[in-house]
């Protein structure tokens, strides 16, 4: 059984449209250089994405604190990560880089604060 | 009397202020918002800093690098300060500022404008129809969602496939709109490929190319839009109209340098970039007035915008020291065949080793040869692996190449 997928190569500004056939082995088509083939294989086997979002913050200048996954999480976990952040609430002050959620959605990746926020009335 | 006033506390203004302060000048930063960082504070996605720091940072993280640097220096920062007017006197400028405390006067020998760009609105792209609530620019939506946690609607339509629209589409999808539809007039997304992939294709968000919004429908609130197909010239094709129901419309139809203020001062404006005409040190055509970042032209990467801030520090230094090795007539750098914009547009100084030139291709081309041409003769060529209009290109031009010339054209062969 093989799965088909189309992705846009992001290794250079050309942005080739790659066709991936994912089965026992991965076949990449549509690339115009070796980088594209390498990228296509990675995308087929374990695509990862950094997830940016926000969480509720109490007592700060804005009602939302920007957060992100500290590194890429498997792409099929992105929506689970977002769902887990929905109920999260933190209280100002908050330091930049503070861990907001550990091991989010069982990915072994932490969610961190993108910026600091002081207490503000 | 200040040596330099930097107007704007975004990344370019911050980088310019600290680089100029490092040279020993008295600098002040004026910012109209109540915090530093500019637009980046709402750009919570990652991908900033890959050129300058070799790291993929979020907007707030990238901004913080520059905020911290300014905070560590002795550069004063005036927040909630709006520059009402600027008067050019014989040997200095007089700025009138408005703050919560009142109106103030600041005198300075030079000014660096770092006031960025603004978004185009529905009237600039001629979308007709009613004027209901629920029509937003993409940047406004980004601010609402990322700073305030407010969604613009439950089933928005986004018009325009540029970077801001792509990124906003992903935020809206992830933050839970019921449905989302993107239309754009180009054949393919006009934003960077990585944004098209990571924001739209990753999540199978529906989109349609060669399509735009003809009319907005709805009385008090947006009830729908009339979509229409367009041809390669973006002309609407009669008979292809269809109504699409939605509760909000988000415009991602381009950015434009915020150059009205600097034009009032007498600076020449480039018809193509819509920003001020600048020399190789980012001086405008008004002596002592400089311009950096997205005010000069729209940069795709903040990393490139910040480069102009480092270069301007050299120009301000030359101006304040009164170093006058200017050519009698500046050499013009002009966009030729298959090139949309070029900055800087003027080469003023004779000394210096090389000039960093940015250009935007007007064409998509593989293995392109970019030529510098003078009086019909090719004087230098550069090879580029792949050119496309969505990606601003950079070349380094040796300064002595300009000697004895009046005008140099950049074109794609």
Coordinates of C-alpha atoms in Angstrom, one line a residue:
Chain A
X1 CA 0.0 0.0 0.0
X2 CA 1.3 3.4 -0.8
X3 CA 0.3 6.9 0.2
X4 CA 0.5 9.9 -2.1
X5 CA 1.3 13.4 -0.9
X6 CA 2.2 16.7 -2.5
X7 CA 4.5 19.1 -0.8
X8 CA 6.3 22.3 -1.8
X9 CA 10.1 22.1 -1.4
X10 CA 11.3 24.9 0.9
X11 CA 15.1 24.3 0.4
X12 CA 15.5 27.1 -2.1
X13 CA 13.4 30.0 -3.5
X14 CA 12.3 28.0 -6.5
X15 CA 9.9 26.0 -4.4
X16 CA 9.5 22.8 -6.6
X17 CA 6.1 21.0 -6.2
X18 CA 7.2 17.5 -5.1
X19 CA 5.0 14.5 -5.5
X20 CA 5.7 11.9 -2.8
X21 CA 4.8 8.2 -3.1
X22 CA 5.1 6.8 0.4
X23 CA 5.2 3.0 0.7
X24 CA 7.9 0.6 1.6
X25 CA 10.3 3.2 0.2
X26 CA 9.7 6.8 -0.6
X27 CA 9.7 7.9 -4.2
X28 CA 10.1 11.7 -4.8
X29 CA 9.1 13.3 -8.1
X30 CA 9.0 16.8 -9.4
X31 CA 12.2 18.0 -7.8
X32 CA 14.9 19.7 -9.9
X33 CA 17.9 19.0 -7.7
X34 CA 19.2 16.7 -5.0
X35 CA 18.1 19.0 -2.2
X36 CA 14.5 18.5 -3.2
X37 CA 14.8 14.7 -3.1
X38 CA 16.4 14.9 0.4
X39 CA 13.7 17.3 1.6
X40 CA 10.9 15.1 0.1
X41 CA 12.2 12.0 1.9
X42 CA 12.4 13.9 5.2
X43 CA 8.8 15.2 4.6
X44 CA 7.6 11.7 3.9
X45 CA 9.2 10.0 6.8
X46 CA 9.0 12.5 9.7
X47 CA 7.9 16.1 8.8
X48 CA 8.3 18.4 11.7
X49 CA 6.9 21.9 12.4
X50 CA 7.5 24.5 15.1
X51 CA 4.0 25.4 16.5
X52 CA 3.3 29.1 17.3
X53 CA 0.2 30.0 19.3
X54 CA -0.9 32.0 22.3
X55 CA -2.1 31.3 25.8
X56 CA -4.3 33.3 28.2
X57 CA -2.3 35.6 30.5
X58 CA -3.8 37.3 33.5
X59 CA -2.7 40.8 34.7
X60 CA -0.5 41.7 31.7
X61 CA -0.6 44.4 29.0
X62 CA -2.2 42.0 26.6
X63 CA -4.7 39.2 27.3
X64 CA -2.6 36.7 25.3
X65 CA 1.0 35.6 25.7
X66 CA 2.7 34.3 22.5
X67 CA 4.2 30.9 22.9
X68 CA 5.8 28.3 20.6
X69 CA 7.1 24.8 20.7
X70 CA 10.8 25.0 21.6
X71 CA 11.6 22.9 18.5
X72 CA 9.7 21.0 15.8
X73 CA 7.0 18.5 16.7
X74 CA 5.8 15.8 14.4
X75 CA 3.4 17.4 11.9
X76 CA 0.5 15.1 12.7
X77 CA 0.7 16.3 16.3
X78 CA 0.3 20.0 15.5
X79 CA -3.4 20.1 16.1
X80 CA -3.1 18.1 19.3
X81 CA -0.6 20.6 20.5
X82 CA -2.9 23.5 19.8
X83 CA -5.8 21.7 21.5
X84 CA -3.7 21.2 24.6
X85 CA -2.9 24.9 24.8
X86 CA -6.6 26.0 24.6
X87 CA -7.2 25.8 28.4
X88 CA -3.8 27.0 29.6
X89 CA -3.8 30.1 31.7
X90 CA -0.7 31.9 33.1
X91 CA -0.3 34.9 35.5
X92 CA 2.0 37.9 34.9
X93 CA 4.8 38.5 35.3
X94 CA 6.2 36.0 32.8
X95 CA 9.8 35.6 31.7
X96 CA 10.9 35.1 28.1
X97 CA 11.7 31.5 27.5
X98 CA 9.7 30.2 30.5
X99 CA 8.3 26.7 30.1
X100 CA 4.6 27.0 29.8
X101 CA 3.7 23.3 29.1
X102 CA 6.2 20.5 29.5
X103 CA 6.2 17.6 27.1
X104 CA 3.2 18.9 25.2
X105 CA 1.0 16.3 23.7
X106 CA 3.6 13.6 24.6
X107 CA 6.0 14.9 22.0
X108 CA 8.9 15.4 24.5
X109 CA 8.9 19.0 23.4
X110 CA 8.2 21.9 25.7
X111 CA 6.1 25.0 25.0
X112 CA 7.9 28.2 25.9
X113 CA 7.0 31.9 26.2
X114 CA 8.2 33.9 23.2
X115 CA 8.5 37.1 25.3
X116 CA 8.4 38.5 28.8
X117 CA 5.3 40.3 30.1
X118 CA 5.3 42.5 33.2
X119 CA 2.4 43.0 35.5
X120 CA 0.1 45.8 34.3
X121 CA -3.1 47.1 35.9
Chain B
X1 CA 20.8 69.4 20.6
X2 CA 20.8 65.7 19.7
X3 CA 23.0 64.3 17.0
X4 CA 20.4 61.9 15.7
X5 CA 16.7 61.3 16.3
X6 CA 15.6 57.8 15.3
X7 CA 11.8 57.8 14.6
X8 CA 10.4 54.3 15.0
X9 CA 11.2 51.6 17.6
X10 CA 10.8 48.6 15.4
X11 CA 13.7 46.3 14.5
X12 CA 15.3 48.7 11.9
X13 CA 15.0 51.7 14.2
X14 CA 16.5 49.8 17.2
X15 CA 19.4 48.5 15.1
X16 CA 20.1 51.9 13.6
X17 CA 20.0 53.6 17.1
X18 CA 22.4 51.2 18.7
X19 CA 24.8 51.1 15.8
X20 CA 24.9 54.9 15.7
X21 CA 25.3 55.2 19.5
X22 CA 28.2 52.8 19.3
X23 CA 30.0 55.5 17.2
X24 CA 29.7 57.9 20.1
X25 CA 26.7 60.0 19.0
X26 CA 23.9 61.4 21.1
X27 CA 20.8 59.4 19.9
X28 CA 17.2 59.2 21.0
X29 CA 14.5 56.8 19.8
X30 CA 10.9 58.1 19.5
X31 CA 8.2 55.4 19.4
X32 CA 4.5 56.1 19.1
X33 CA 3.4 52.8 20.7
X34 CA 3.9 52.1 24.4
X35 CA 6.4 49.4 23.8
X36 CA 9.3 48.7 21.5
X37 CA 9.5 46.0 18.8
X38 CA 7.1 47.3 16.2
X39 CA 5.2 44.9 14.0
X40 CA 7.3 41.9 15.2
X41 CA 5.4 41.8 18.5
X42 CA 2.4 40.4 16.7
X43 CA 4.4 38.1 14.3
X44 CA 4.5 35.1 16.7
X45 CA 5.5 32.5 14.0
X46 CA 9.1 31.4 13.7
X47 CA 11.5 32.0 10.8
X48 CA 13.0 35.3 11.7
X49 CA 16.8 35.6 12.1
X50 CA 17.9 32.8 9.8
X51 CA 20.2 35.1 7.9
X52 CA 21.6 37.3 10.8
X53 CA 21.7 34.8 13.6
X54 CA 21.5 31.4 11.9
X55 CA 18.5 30.6 14.1
X56 CA 14.8 30.5 13.5
X57 CA 13.3 32.9 16.0
X58 CA 9.8 34.2 16.5
X59 CA 9.1 37.9 15.9
X60 CA 9.1 38.8 19.6
X61 CA 12.3 36.9 20.1
X62 CA 14.0 38.6 17.2
X63 CA 12.8 42.0 18.4
X64 CA 14.1 41.3 21.9
X65 CA 17.7 40.8 20.6
X66 CA 17.6 44.5 19.5
X67 CA 15.5 45.8 22.4
X68 CA 18.0 44.3 24.9
X69 CA 20.9 45.8 23.0
X70 CA 19.3 49.3 23.2
X71 CA 18.4 48.8 26.8
X72 CA 22.0 48.0 27.7
X73 CA 23.2 51.2 25.9
X74 CA 22.6 54.7 27.2
X75 CA 20.2 55.6 24.3
X76 CA 17.1 57.2 25.7
X77 CA 13.8 55.8 24.6
X78 CA 10.7 58.0 24.4
X79 CA 7.6 55.8 24.2
X80 CA 4.1 57.1 23.4
X81 CA 5.7 59.8 21.4
X82 CA 4.2 60.8 18.1
X83 CA 6.2 63.1 15.7
X84 CA 3.7 65.8 14.7
X85 CA 5.9 67.8 12.4
X86 CA 9.5 68.3 11.4
X87 CA 11.0 71.6 10.3
X88 CA 14.3 71.9 8.5
X89 CA 16.4 74.8 9.8
X90 CA 19.9 75.9 8.5
X91 CA 22.0 73.4 10.4
X92 CA 19.5 71.3 12.3
X93 CA 15.9 69.9 12.4
X94 CA 13.2 70.9 14.8
X95 CA 10.7 68.2 15.7
X96 CA 7.4 68.8 17.4
X97 CA 6.3 65.7 19.3
X98 CA 3.0 64.9 21.1
X99 CA 3.1 62.7 24.2
X100 CA 0.6 62.0 27.0
X101 CA 2.3 64.9 28.9
X102 CA 1.9 67.4 26.1
X103 CA 3.7 68.9 23.2
X104 CA 7.5 69.0 23.1
X105 CA 10.2 70.4 20.9
X106 CA 13.4 68.4 20.0
X107 CA 16.3 69.7 18.1
X108 CA 18.6 67.4 16.2
X109 CA 21.4 67.5 13.6
X110 CA 20.0 64.6 11.7
X111 CA 17.0 62.2 11.5
X112 CA 16.7 58.5 10.7
X113 CA 13.2 57.6 9.7
X114 CA 12.4 54.0 10.5
X115 CA 8.6 54.2 10.4
X116 CA 8.0 51.1 8.2
X117 CA 5.0 50.5 6.0
X118 CA 1.3 50.2 6.1
X119 CA -1.2 47.8 4.6
X120 CA -3.2 48.6 1.4
X121 CA -6.9 48.8 1.9
X122 CA -10.0 47.7 -0.1
X123 CA -10.2 50.9 -2.0
X124 CA -6.6 50.8 -3.2
X125 CA -7.5 47.5 -5.0
X126 CA -10.9 48.6 -6.0
X127 CA -13.2 46.2 -4.2
X128 CA -16.8 47.4 -4.6
X129 CA -20.0 46.7 -2.8
X130 CA -21.3 47.8 0.6
X131 CA -19.3 49.0 3.6
X132 CA -20.4 46.6 6.4
X133 CA -18.5 45.7 9.6
X134 CA -16.2 42.6 9.2
X135 CA -13.7 43.8 6.6
X136 CA -10.2 43.7 8.0
X137 CA -6.6 44.0 6.8
X138 CA -4.5 40.9 7.5
X139 CA -2.2 42.8 9.9
X140 CA -5.2 43.9 12.0
X141 CA -6.4 40.3 12.2
X142 CA -2.9 39.2 13.2
X143 CA -2.9 41.7 16.0
X144 CA -6.4 40.8 17.2
X145 CA -5.7 37.1 17.2
X146 CA -2.2 37.1 18.6
X147 CA -2.4 39.8 21.2
X148 CA -6.0 39.9 22.2
X149 CA -7.2 36.3 21.4
X150 CA -10.1 37.7 19.3
X151 CA -11.2 36.0 16.0
X152 CA -12.5 38.3 13.2
X153 CA -15.3 35.8 12.3
X154 CA -16.2 32.2 12.1
X155 CA -15.9 31.7 8.3
X156 CA -13.6 34.3 6.8
X157 CA -12.5 34.7 3.2
X158 CA -8.9 35.9 2.7
X159 CA -8.1 37.7 -0.5
X160 CA -4.4 37.8 -1.5
X161 CA -1.8 35.0 -1.3
X162 CA 1.1 37.1 0.1
X163 CA 3.1 36.2 3.2
X164 CA 0.9 38.1 5.7
X165 CA -2.3 36.4 4.4
X166 CA -0.7 33.0 4.4
X167 CA 0.5 33.3 8.0
X168 CA -2.8 34.7 9.2
X169 CA -4.6 31.8 7.5
X170 CA -2.6 29.4 9.6
X171 CA -3.3 31.3 12.8
X172 CA -7.1 31.4 12.1
X173 CA -7.2 27.7 11.2
X174 CA -5.3 26.7 14.3
X175 CA -7.2 29.0 16.6
X176 CA -10.4 27.4 15.4
X177 CA -12.5 29.2 12.7
X178 CA -15.2 26.9 11.3
X179 CA -14.2 27.4 7.7
X180 CA -11.6 29.4 5.8
X181 CA -11.2 30.1 2.1
X182 CA -8.3 31.9 0.4
X183 CA -8.5 33.5 -3.1
X184 CA -5.7 35.3 -5.0
X185 CA -5.2 36.7 -8.5
X186 CA -1.8 35.2 -9.2
X187 CA -1.3 31.7 -10.7
X188 CA 0.4 30.6 -7.5
X189 CA 0.7 32.0 -4.0
X190 CA 2.8 35.2 -4.1
X191 CA 4.3 34.7 -0.7
X192 CA 7.4 32.7 0.1
X193 CA 7.1 29.0 -0.8
X194 CA 7.9 28.0 2.8
X195 CA 4.9 30.0 3.9
X196 CA 2.6 28.5 1.3
X197 CA 3.7 25.0 2.4
X198 CA 3.6 25.5 6.1
X199 CA 0.5 27.6 6.3
X200 CA -1.9 26.5 3.6
X201 CA -0.8 23.2 2.1
X202 CA 0.1 21.5 5.5
X203 CA -3.5 21.9 6.6
X204 CA -5.3 21.5 3.3
X205 CA -6.9 24.9 3.7
X206 CA -9.0 25.5 0.5
X207 CA -7.8 28.1 -1.9
X208 CA -8.4 29.2 -5.5
X209 CA -5.9 31.0 -7.8
X210 CA -6.8 33.5 -10.5
X211 CA -9.7 34.7 -8.4
X212 CA -10.4 37.9 -6.6
X213 CA -13.2 39.6 -4.7
X214 CA -15.4 41.9 -6.9
X215 CA -17.9 43.0 -4.3
X216 CA -18.6 42.9 -0.6
X217 CA -22.2 42.0 0.3
X218 CA -24.0 42.7 3.5
X219 CA -25.8 45.5 5.2
X220 CA -24.5 45.9 8.7
X221 CA -22.2 42.9 8.8
X222 CA -20.4 41.1 6.0
X223 CA -22.8 38.4 4.6
X224 CA -20.8 37.3 1.6
X225 CA -18.5 38.3 -1.2
X226 CA -18.9 38.1 -5.0
X227 CA -15.9 36.2 -6.3
X228 CA -14.8 36.5 -9.9
X229 CA -12.1 34.8 -11.9
X230 CA -9.3 36.9 -13.4
X231 CA -7.0 36.4 -16.4
X232 CA -3.2 36.7 -16.5
X233 CA -3.5 40.5 -16.5
X234 CA -5.7 40.3 -13.4
X235 CA -8.7 41.5 -15.5
X236 CA -12.0 40.2 -14.3
X237 CA -13.6 37.6 -16.6
X238 CA -17.3 38.5 -17.1
X239 CA -19.7 35.7 -16.4
X240 CA -17.5 34.0 -13.9
X241 CA -19.0 35.8 -10.9
X242 CA -20.3 33.7 -8.0
X243 CA -21.6 34.5 -4.5
X244 CA -19.7 33.0 -1.6
X245 CA -21.2 33.3 1.9
X246 CA -18.8 34.4 4.7
X247 CA -19.0 36.6 7.8
X248 CA -15.7 38.5 7.3
X249 CA -13.3 39.4 4.6
X250 CA -9.5 39.7 5.3
X251 CA -7.4 41.7 2.9
X252 CA -3.8 40.7 2.3
X253 CA -3.2 42.8 -0.7
X254 CA 0.2 44.2 -0.1
X255 CA 2.3 46.6 1.9
X256 CA 3.4 50.1 1.0
X257 CA 6.1 52.2 2.6
X258 CA 4.7 54.9 4.9
X259 CA 6.5 57.7 3.0
X260 CA 4.0 60.6 3.3
X261 CA 5.9 62.2 6.2
X262 CA 9.3 62.1 4.5
X263 CA 7.8 63.3 1.3
X264 CA 6.4 66.4 3.2
X265 CA 10.0 67.1 4.1
X266 CA 10.9 67.3 0.4
X267 CA 12.5 63.9 -0.1
X268 CA 12.2 62.4 -3.6
X269 CA 10.0 59.3 -3.8
X270 CA 10.7 56.3 -6.0
X271 CA 7.7 55.5 -8.2
X272 CA 8.5 51.8 -8.1
X273 CA 9.3 51.2 -4.4
X274 CA 7.0 53.9 -3.2
X275 CA 9.7 54.7 -0.6
X276 CA 12.2 57.5 -0.6
X277 CA 15.1 57.6 -3.1
X278 CA 18.2 56.7 -1.1
X279 CA 21.9 56.6 -1.7
X280 CA 24.3 53.8 -0.7
X281 CA 24.2 54.9 2.9
X282 CA 20.5 55.3 3.0
X283 CA 20.5 59.0 3.0
X284 CA 17.5 60.5 1.2
X285 CA 17.6 63.5 -1.2
X286 CA 17.3 65.8 1.8
X287 CA 20.7 66.3 3.5
X288 CA 20.7 64.9 7.0
X289 CA 17.5 62.9 6.6
X290 CA 18.0 59.1 6.4
X291 CA 15.6 56.2 5.9
X292 CA 15.8 52.5 6.8
X293 CA 13.9 49.3 6.8
X294 CA 10.5 48.8 5.2
X295 CA 10.1 52.5 4.7
X296 CA 12.8 52.2 1.9
X297 CA 11.0 49.3 0.3
X298 CA 9.1 46.2 1.4
X299 CA 11.6 43.6 2.5
X300 CA 10.7 39.9 2.6
X301 CA 13.0 39.2 5.5
X302 CA 13.4 41.4 8.6
X303 CA 17.1 40.3 8.5
X304 CA 17.5 42.2 5.3
X305 CA 15.6 45.2 6.6
X306 CA 18.0 45.3 9.6
X307 CA 21.0 45.3 7.3
X308 CA 20.0 48.8 6.1
X309 CA 20.2 50.0 9.7
X310 CA 23.8 48.9 10.0
X311 CA 24.7 50.6 6.8
X312 CA 22.9 53.9 7.7
X313 CA 25.1 54.2 10.8
X314 CA 28.1 54.7 8.4
X315 CA 26.1 57.3 6.5
X316 CA 25.0 59.3 9.6
X317 CA 28.7 59.2 10.8
X318 CA 29.9 60.7 7.5
X319 CA 27.2 63.3 7.5
X320 CA 27.8 64.4 11.1
X321 CA 31.6 64.5 10.6
X322 CA 31.0 66.6 7.5
X323 CA 33.0 64.2 5.3
X324 CA 32.3 65.5 1.9
X325 CA 33.7 63.2 -0.7
X326 CA 30.5 63.2 -2.6
X327 CA 30.5 63.0 -6.3
X328 CA 29.4 66.2 -8.0
X329 CA 26.5 64.3 -9.5
X330 CA 25.3 61.1 -7.9
X331 CA 25.3 58.0 -10.2
X332 CA 21.9 56.6 -10.9
X333 CA 21.1 52.9 -10.4
X334 CA 18.0 52.0 -12.3
X335 CA 15.8 48.9 -12.8
X336 CA 16.0 47.6 -16.4
X337 CA 14.5 44.7 -18.2
X338 CA 12.7 42.2 -15.9
X339 CA 13.6 44.1 -12.8
X340 CA 10.9 45.8 -10.7
X341 CA 12.8 47.8 -8.1
X342 CA 16.4 48.6 -7.2
X343 CA 17.7 50.1 -4.0
X344 CA 19.8 52.2 -3.4
X345 CA 18.8 54.3 -6.4
X346 CA 21.9 56.7 -6.1
X347 CA 25.6 56.2 -5.5
X348 CA 26.8 59.3 -3.8
X349 CA 30.3 58.7 -2.3
X350 CA 33.5 57.9 -4.2
X351 CA 35.2 55.9 -1.4
X352 CA 34.1 52.6 0.0
X353 CA 34.7 49.1 -1.2
X354 CA 31.3 47.8 -2.3
X355 CA 27.7 48.6 -2.3
X356 CA 24.9 46.2 -1.2
X357 CA 22.2 46.4 -3.8
X358 CA 18.8 44.9 -3.4
X359 CA 16.5 44.2 -6.4
X360 CA 13.2 42.7 -6.9
X361 CA 12.9 40.5 -10.1
X362 CA 9.9 41.1 -12.3
X363 CA 10.0 37.6 -13.6
X364 CA 10.4 34.0 -12.6
X365 CA 13.6 32.5 -14.1
X366 CA 15.9 29.6 -13.5
X367 CA 19.7 30.0 -13.8
X368 CA 19.3 33.7 -14.4
X369 CA 22.1 36.0 -15.4
X370 CA 21.8 39.5 -13.8
X371 CA 23.7 42.2 -15.7
X372 CA 24.9 45.6 -14.8
X373 CA 24.8 47.7 -17.9
X374 CA 26.2 51.1 -18.8
X375 CA 25.6 52.8 -22.1
X376 CA 24.6 49.5 -23.6
X377 CA 27.7 47.6 -22.4
X378 CA 27.5 44.9 -19.8
X379 CA 30.0 45.8 -17.1
X380 CA 29.4 43.0 -14.6
X381 CA 27.3 39.8 -14.4
X382 CA 25.9 37.8 -11.5
X383 CA 24.5 34.3 -11.6
X384 CA 21.4 33.5 -9.7
X385 CA 20.0 30.0 -9.2
X386 CA 16.4 31.0 -9.3
X387 CA 14.7 34.4 -9.5
X388 CA 11.1 35.0 -8.6
X389 CA 9.2 38.2 -7.8
X390 CA 8.3 37.1 -4.2
X391 CA 12.0 37.0 -3.3
X392 CA 14.1 40.1 -3.0
X393 CA 17.6 39.5 -4.2
X394 CA 20.9 41.0 -3.0
X395 CA 24.2 41.6 -4.9
X396 CA 27.5 43.2 -3.9
X397 CA 28.8 45.7 -6.4
X398 CA 32.4 46.9 -6.3
X399 CA 32.4 50.7 -5.8
X400 CA 35.1 51.4 -8.5
X401 CA 32.7 49.9 -11.1
X402 CA 30.8 53.2 -10.9
X403 CA 33.7 55.5 -11.7
X404 CA 33.2 57.7 -14.6
X405 CA 29.5 56.7 -15.2
X406 CA 26.3 58.6 -15.0
X407 CA 23.9 55.7 -14.9
X408 CA 24.0 52.0 -14.4
X409 CA 21.1 49.7 -15.2
X410 CA 20.3 46.3 -13.7
X411 CA 18.6 43.8 -15.9
X412 CA 18.0 40.1 -16.3
X413 CA 19.4 38.5 -19.4

